[in-house]
PDB file of C-alpha atoms in Angstrom:
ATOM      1  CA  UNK A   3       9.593  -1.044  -4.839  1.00  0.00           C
ATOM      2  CA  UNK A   4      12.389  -3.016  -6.498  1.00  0.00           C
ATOM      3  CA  UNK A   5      10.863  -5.459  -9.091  1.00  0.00           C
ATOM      4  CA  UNK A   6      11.814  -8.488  -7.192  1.00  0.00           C
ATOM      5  CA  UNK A   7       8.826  -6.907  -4.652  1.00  0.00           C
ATOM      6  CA  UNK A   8       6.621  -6.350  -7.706  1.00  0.00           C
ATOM      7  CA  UNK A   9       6.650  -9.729  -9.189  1.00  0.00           C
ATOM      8  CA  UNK A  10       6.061 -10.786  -5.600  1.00  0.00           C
ATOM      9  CA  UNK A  11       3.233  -8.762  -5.159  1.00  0.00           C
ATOM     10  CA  UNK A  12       2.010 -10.539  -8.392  1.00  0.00           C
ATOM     11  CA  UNK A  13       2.441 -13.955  -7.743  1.00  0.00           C
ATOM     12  CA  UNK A  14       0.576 -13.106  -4.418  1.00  0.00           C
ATOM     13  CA  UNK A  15      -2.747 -14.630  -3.889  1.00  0.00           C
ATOM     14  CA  UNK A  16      -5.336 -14.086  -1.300  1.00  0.00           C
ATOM     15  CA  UNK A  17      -7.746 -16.992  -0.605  1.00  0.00           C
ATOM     16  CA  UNK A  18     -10.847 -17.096   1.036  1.00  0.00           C
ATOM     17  CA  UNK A  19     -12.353 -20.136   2.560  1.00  0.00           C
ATOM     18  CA  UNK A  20     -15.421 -20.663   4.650  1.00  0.00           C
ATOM     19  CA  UNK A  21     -15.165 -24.240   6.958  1.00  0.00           C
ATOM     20  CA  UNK A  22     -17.536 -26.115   9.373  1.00  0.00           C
ATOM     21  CA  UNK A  23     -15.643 -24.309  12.819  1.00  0.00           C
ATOM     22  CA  UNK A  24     -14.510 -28.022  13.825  1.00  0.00           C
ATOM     23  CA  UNK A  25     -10.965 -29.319  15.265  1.00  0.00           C
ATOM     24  CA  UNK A  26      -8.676 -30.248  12.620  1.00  0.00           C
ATOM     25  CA  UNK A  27     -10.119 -28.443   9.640  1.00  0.00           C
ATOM     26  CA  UNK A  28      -7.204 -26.024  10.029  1.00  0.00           C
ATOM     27  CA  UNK A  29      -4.376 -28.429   9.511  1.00  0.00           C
ATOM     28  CA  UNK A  30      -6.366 -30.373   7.052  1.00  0.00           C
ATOM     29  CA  UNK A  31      -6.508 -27.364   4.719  1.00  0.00           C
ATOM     30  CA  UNK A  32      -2.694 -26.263   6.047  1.00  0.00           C
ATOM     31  CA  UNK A  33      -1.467 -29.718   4.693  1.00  0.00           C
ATOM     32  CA  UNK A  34      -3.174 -29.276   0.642  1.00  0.00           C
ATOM     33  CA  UNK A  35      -0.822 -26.395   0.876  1.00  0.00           C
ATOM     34  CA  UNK A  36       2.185 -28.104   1.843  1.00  0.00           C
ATOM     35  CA  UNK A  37       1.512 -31.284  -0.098  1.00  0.00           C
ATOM     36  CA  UNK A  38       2.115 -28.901  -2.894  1.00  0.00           C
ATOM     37  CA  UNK A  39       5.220 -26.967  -1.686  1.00  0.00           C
ATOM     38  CA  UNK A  40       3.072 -23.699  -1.374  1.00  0.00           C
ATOM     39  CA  UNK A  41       4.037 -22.127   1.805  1.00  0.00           C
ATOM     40  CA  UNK A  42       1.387 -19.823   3.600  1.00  0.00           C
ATOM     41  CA  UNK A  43       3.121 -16.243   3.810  1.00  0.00           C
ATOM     42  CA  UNK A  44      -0.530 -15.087   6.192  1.00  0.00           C
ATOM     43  CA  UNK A  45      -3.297 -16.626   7.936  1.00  0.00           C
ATOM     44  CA  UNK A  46      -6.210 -15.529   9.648  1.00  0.00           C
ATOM     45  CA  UNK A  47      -9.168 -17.604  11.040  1.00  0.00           C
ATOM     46  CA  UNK A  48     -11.919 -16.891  13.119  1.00  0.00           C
ATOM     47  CA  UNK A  49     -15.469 -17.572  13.872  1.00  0.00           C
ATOM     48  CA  UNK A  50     -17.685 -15.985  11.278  1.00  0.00           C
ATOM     49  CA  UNK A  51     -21.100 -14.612  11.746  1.00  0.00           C
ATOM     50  CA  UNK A  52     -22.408 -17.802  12.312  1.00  0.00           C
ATOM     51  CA  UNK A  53     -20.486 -19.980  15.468  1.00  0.00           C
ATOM     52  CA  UNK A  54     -20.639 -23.414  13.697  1.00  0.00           C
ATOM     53  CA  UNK A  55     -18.796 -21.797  10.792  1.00  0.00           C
ATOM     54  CA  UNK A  56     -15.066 -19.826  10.567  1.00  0.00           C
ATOM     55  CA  UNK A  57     -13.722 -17.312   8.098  1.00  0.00           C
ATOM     56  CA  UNK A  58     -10.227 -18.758   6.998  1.00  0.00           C
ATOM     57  CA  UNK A  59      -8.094 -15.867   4.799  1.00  0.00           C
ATOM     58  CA  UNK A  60      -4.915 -17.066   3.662  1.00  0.00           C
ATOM     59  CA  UNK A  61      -2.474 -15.325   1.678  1.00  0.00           C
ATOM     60  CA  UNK A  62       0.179 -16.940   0.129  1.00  0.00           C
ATOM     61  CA  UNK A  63       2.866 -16.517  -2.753  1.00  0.00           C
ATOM     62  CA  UNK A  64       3.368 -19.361  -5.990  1.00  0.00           C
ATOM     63  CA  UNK A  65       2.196 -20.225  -9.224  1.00  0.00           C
ATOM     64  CA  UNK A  66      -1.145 -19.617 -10.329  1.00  0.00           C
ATOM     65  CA  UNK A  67      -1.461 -22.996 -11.551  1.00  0.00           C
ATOM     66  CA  UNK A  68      -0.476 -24.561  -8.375  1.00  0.00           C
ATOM     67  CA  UNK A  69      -2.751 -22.149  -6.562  1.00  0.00           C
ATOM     68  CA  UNK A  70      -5.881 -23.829  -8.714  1.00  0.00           C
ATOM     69  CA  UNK A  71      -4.670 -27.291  -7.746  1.00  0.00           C
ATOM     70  CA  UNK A  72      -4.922 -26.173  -4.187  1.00  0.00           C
ATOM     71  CA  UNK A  73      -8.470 -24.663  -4.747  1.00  0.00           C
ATOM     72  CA  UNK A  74      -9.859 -27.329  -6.040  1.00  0.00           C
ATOM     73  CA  UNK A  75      -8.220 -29.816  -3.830  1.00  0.00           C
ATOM     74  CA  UNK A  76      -9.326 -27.583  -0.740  1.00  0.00           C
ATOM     75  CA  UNK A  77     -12.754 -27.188  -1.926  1.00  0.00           C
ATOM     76  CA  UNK A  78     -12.949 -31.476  -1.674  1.00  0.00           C
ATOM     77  CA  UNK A  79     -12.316 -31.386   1.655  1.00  0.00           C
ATOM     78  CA  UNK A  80     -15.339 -32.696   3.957  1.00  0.00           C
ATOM     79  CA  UNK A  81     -15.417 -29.420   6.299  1.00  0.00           C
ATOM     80  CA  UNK A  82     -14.851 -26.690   3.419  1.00  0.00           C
ATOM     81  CA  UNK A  83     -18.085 -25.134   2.642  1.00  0.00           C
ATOM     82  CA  UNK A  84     -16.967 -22.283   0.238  1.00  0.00           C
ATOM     83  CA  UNK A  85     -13.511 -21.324  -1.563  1.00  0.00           C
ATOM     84  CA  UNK A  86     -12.504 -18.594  -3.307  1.00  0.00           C
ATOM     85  CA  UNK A  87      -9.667 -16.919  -4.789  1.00  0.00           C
ATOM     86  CA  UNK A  88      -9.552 -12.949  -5.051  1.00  0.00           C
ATOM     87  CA  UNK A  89      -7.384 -12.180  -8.284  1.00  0.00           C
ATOM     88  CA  UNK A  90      -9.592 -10.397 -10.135  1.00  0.00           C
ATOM     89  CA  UNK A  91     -12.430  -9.434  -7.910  1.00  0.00           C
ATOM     90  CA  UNK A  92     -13.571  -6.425  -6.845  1.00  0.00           C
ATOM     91  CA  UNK A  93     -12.799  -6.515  -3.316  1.00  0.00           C
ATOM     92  CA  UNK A  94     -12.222  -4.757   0.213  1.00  0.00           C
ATOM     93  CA  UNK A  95      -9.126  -5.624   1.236  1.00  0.00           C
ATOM     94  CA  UNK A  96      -7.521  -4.437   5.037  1.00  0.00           C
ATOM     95  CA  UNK A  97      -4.342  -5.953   7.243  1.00  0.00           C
ATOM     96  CA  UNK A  98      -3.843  -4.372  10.814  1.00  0.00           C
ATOM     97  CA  UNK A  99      -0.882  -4.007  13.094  1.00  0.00           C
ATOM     98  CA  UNK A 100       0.345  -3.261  16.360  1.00  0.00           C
ATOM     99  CA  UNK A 101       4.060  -1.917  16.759  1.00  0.00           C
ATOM    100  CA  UNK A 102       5.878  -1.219  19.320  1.00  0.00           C
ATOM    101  CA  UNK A 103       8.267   1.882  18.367  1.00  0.00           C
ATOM    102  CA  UNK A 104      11.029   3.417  20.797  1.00  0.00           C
ATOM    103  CA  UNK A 105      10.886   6.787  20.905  1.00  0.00           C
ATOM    104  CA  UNK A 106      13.449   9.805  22.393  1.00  0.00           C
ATOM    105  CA  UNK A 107      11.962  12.888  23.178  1.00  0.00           C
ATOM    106  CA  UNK A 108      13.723  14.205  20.490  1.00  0.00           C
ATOM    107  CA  UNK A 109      12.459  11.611  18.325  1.00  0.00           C
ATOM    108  CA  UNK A 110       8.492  12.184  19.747  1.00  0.00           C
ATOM    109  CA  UNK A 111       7.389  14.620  17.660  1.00  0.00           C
ATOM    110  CA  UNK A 112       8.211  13.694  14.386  1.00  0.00           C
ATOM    111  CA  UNK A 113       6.812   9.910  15.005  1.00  0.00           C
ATOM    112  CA  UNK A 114       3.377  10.745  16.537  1.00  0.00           C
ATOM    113  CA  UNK A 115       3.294  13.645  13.310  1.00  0.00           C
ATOM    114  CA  UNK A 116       3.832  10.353  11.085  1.00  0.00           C
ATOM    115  CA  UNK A 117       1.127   8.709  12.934  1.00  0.00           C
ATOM    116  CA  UNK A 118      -1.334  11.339  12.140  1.00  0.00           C
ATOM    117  CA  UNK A 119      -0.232  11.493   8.677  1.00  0.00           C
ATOM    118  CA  UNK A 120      -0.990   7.811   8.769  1.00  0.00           C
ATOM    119  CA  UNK A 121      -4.122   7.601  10.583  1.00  0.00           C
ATOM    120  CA  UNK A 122      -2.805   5.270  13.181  1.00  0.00           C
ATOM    121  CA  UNK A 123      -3.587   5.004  17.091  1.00  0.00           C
ATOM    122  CA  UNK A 124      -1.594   5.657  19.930  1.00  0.00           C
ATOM    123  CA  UNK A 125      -2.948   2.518  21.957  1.00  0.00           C
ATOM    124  CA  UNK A 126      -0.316   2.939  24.830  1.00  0.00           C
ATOM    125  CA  UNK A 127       3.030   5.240  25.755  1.00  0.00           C
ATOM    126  CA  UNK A 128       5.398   4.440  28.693  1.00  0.00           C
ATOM    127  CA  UNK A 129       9.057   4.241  29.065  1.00  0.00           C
ATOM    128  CA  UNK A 130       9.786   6.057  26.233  1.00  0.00           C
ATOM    129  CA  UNK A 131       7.754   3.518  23.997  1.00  0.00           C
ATOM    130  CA  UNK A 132       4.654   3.893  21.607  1.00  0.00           C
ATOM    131  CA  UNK A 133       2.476   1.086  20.783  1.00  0.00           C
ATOM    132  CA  UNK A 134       0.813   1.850  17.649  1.00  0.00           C
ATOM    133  CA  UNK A 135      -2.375   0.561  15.852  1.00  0.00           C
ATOM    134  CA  UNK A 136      -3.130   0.789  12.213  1.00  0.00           C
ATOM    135  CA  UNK A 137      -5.211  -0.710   9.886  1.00  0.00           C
ATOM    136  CA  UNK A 138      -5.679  -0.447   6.125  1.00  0.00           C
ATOM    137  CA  UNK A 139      -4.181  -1.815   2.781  1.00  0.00           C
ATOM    138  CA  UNK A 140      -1.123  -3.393   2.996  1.00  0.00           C
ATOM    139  CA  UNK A 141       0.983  -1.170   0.972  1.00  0.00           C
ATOM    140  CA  UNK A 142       0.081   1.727   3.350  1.00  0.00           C
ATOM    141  CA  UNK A 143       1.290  -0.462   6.621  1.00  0.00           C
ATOM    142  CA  UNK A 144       4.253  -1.247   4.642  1.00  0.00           C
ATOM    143  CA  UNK A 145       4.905   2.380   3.837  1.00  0.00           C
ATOM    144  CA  UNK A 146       4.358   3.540   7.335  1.00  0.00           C
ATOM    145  CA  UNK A 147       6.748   0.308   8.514  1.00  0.00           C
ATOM    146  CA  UNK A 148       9.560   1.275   6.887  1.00  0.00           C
ATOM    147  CA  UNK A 149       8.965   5.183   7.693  1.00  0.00           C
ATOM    148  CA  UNK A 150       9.453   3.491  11.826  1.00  0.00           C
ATOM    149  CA  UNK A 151      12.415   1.322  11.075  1.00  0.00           C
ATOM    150  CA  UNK A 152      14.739   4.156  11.761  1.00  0.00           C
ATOM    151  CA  UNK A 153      13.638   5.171  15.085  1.00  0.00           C
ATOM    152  CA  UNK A 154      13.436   1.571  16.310  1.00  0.00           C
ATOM    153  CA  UNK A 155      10.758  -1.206  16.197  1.00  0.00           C
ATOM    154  CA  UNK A 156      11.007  -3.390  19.222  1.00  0.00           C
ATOM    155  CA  UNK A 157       7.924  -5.352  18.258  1.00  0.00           C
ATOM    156  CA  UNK A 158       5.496  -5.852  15.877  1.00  0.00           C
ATOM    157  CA  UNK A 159       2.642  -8.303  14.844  1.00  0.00           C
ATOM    158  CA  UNK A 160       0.225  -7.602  11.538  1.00  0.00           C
ATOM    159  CA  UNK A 161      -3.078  -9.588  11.288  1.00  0.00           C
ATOM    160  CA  UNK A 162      -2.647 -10.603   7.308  1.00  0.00           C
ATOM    161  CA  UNK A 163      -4.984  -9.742   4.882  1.00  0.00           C
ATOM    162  CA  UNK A 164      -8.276  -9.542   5.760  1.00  0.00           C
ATOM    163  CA  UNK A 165     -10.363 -10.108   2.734  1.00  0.00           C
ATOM    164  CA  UNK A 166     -14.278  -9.513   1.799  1.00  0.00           C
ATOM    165  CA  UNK A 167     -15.909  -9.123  -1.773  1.00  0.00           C
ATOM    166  CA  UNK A 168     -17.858  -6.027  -2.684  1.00  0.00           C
ATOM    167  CA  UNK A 169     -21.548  -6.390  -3.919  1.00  0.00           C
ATOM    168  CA  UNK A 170     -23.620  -9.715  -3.006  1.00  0.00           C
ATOM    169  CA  UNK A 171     -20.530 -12.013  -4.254  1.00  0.00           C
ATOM    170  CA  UNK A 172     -19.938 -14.026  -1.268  1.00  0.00           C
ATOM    171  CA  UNK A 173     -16.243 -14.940  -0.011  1.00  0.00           C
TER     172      UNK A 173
END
């Protein structure tokens, strides 16, 4: 990793929110990010436990001090329930793909070898293709990434951070 990646990886933050599961409460809490010039590197939202509420993980890269601006901001917003930032907290923290890798058949072997090194799923082959599903910290989809780059991805779509705190902390 060169240390332009590393001081990346530092001034990344992963926030959690927890919103009323409403119309608009996306672009409401998309726009206290842009009012600010932070742009949103990942996003994931979805219904949480309860339907009338959603699970909104956002990673994104800037200045800590911005970042708290944007907290606080968010957390004033009508529909926001709960905020939190994860710096610093002991945490469970997973990001998923699916690629789609060309393969040869002399290529075959070596790439479904990698995928058992990497814990991954086969999910589909045809046409000399593999679509591949993995799931864990970041770093290790970024490792395996890379490893595929040289045989060929055709496609590929990662969830972004998914983010929960350890203990009774809620996110």
């Amino acid at each position: 990793m060169t240390s332009e990646n590393t001081q990346q990886r530092k001034d990344m933050h992963t926030i959690s929110f927890l919103v009323a599961n409403k119309p608009g409460v996306l672009v409401r809490v998309a726009q206290v990010f842009a009012r600010r010039g932070y742009n949103i590197d990942a996003l994931v939202v979805s219904a949480s436990f309860d339907p009338q509420y959603s699970r909104m993980t956002i990673t994104a890269t800037g200045n800590p001090v911005t970042l708290e601006q944007i907290i606080k901001q968010s957390a004033k917003l009508i529909d926001v329930l709960h905020v939190i930032e994860h710096t610093g907290i002991d945490a469970v923290h997973r990001d998923y793909a699916l690629m789609k890798v060309k393969t040869t058949p002399a290529t075959k072997s070596t790439i479904l070898k990698l995928c058992k090194k990497f814990h991954t799923h086969i999910v589909d082959t045809s046409d000399n293709v593999l679509i591949i599903s993995q799931g864990g910290i970041t770093e290790e989809l970024d490792r395996f990434e890379a490893l595929m780059k040289k045989y060929g991805i055709l496609e590929m779509i990662r969830s972004g951070k998914l983010v929960m705190a350890k203990g009774k902390k809620i996110t």
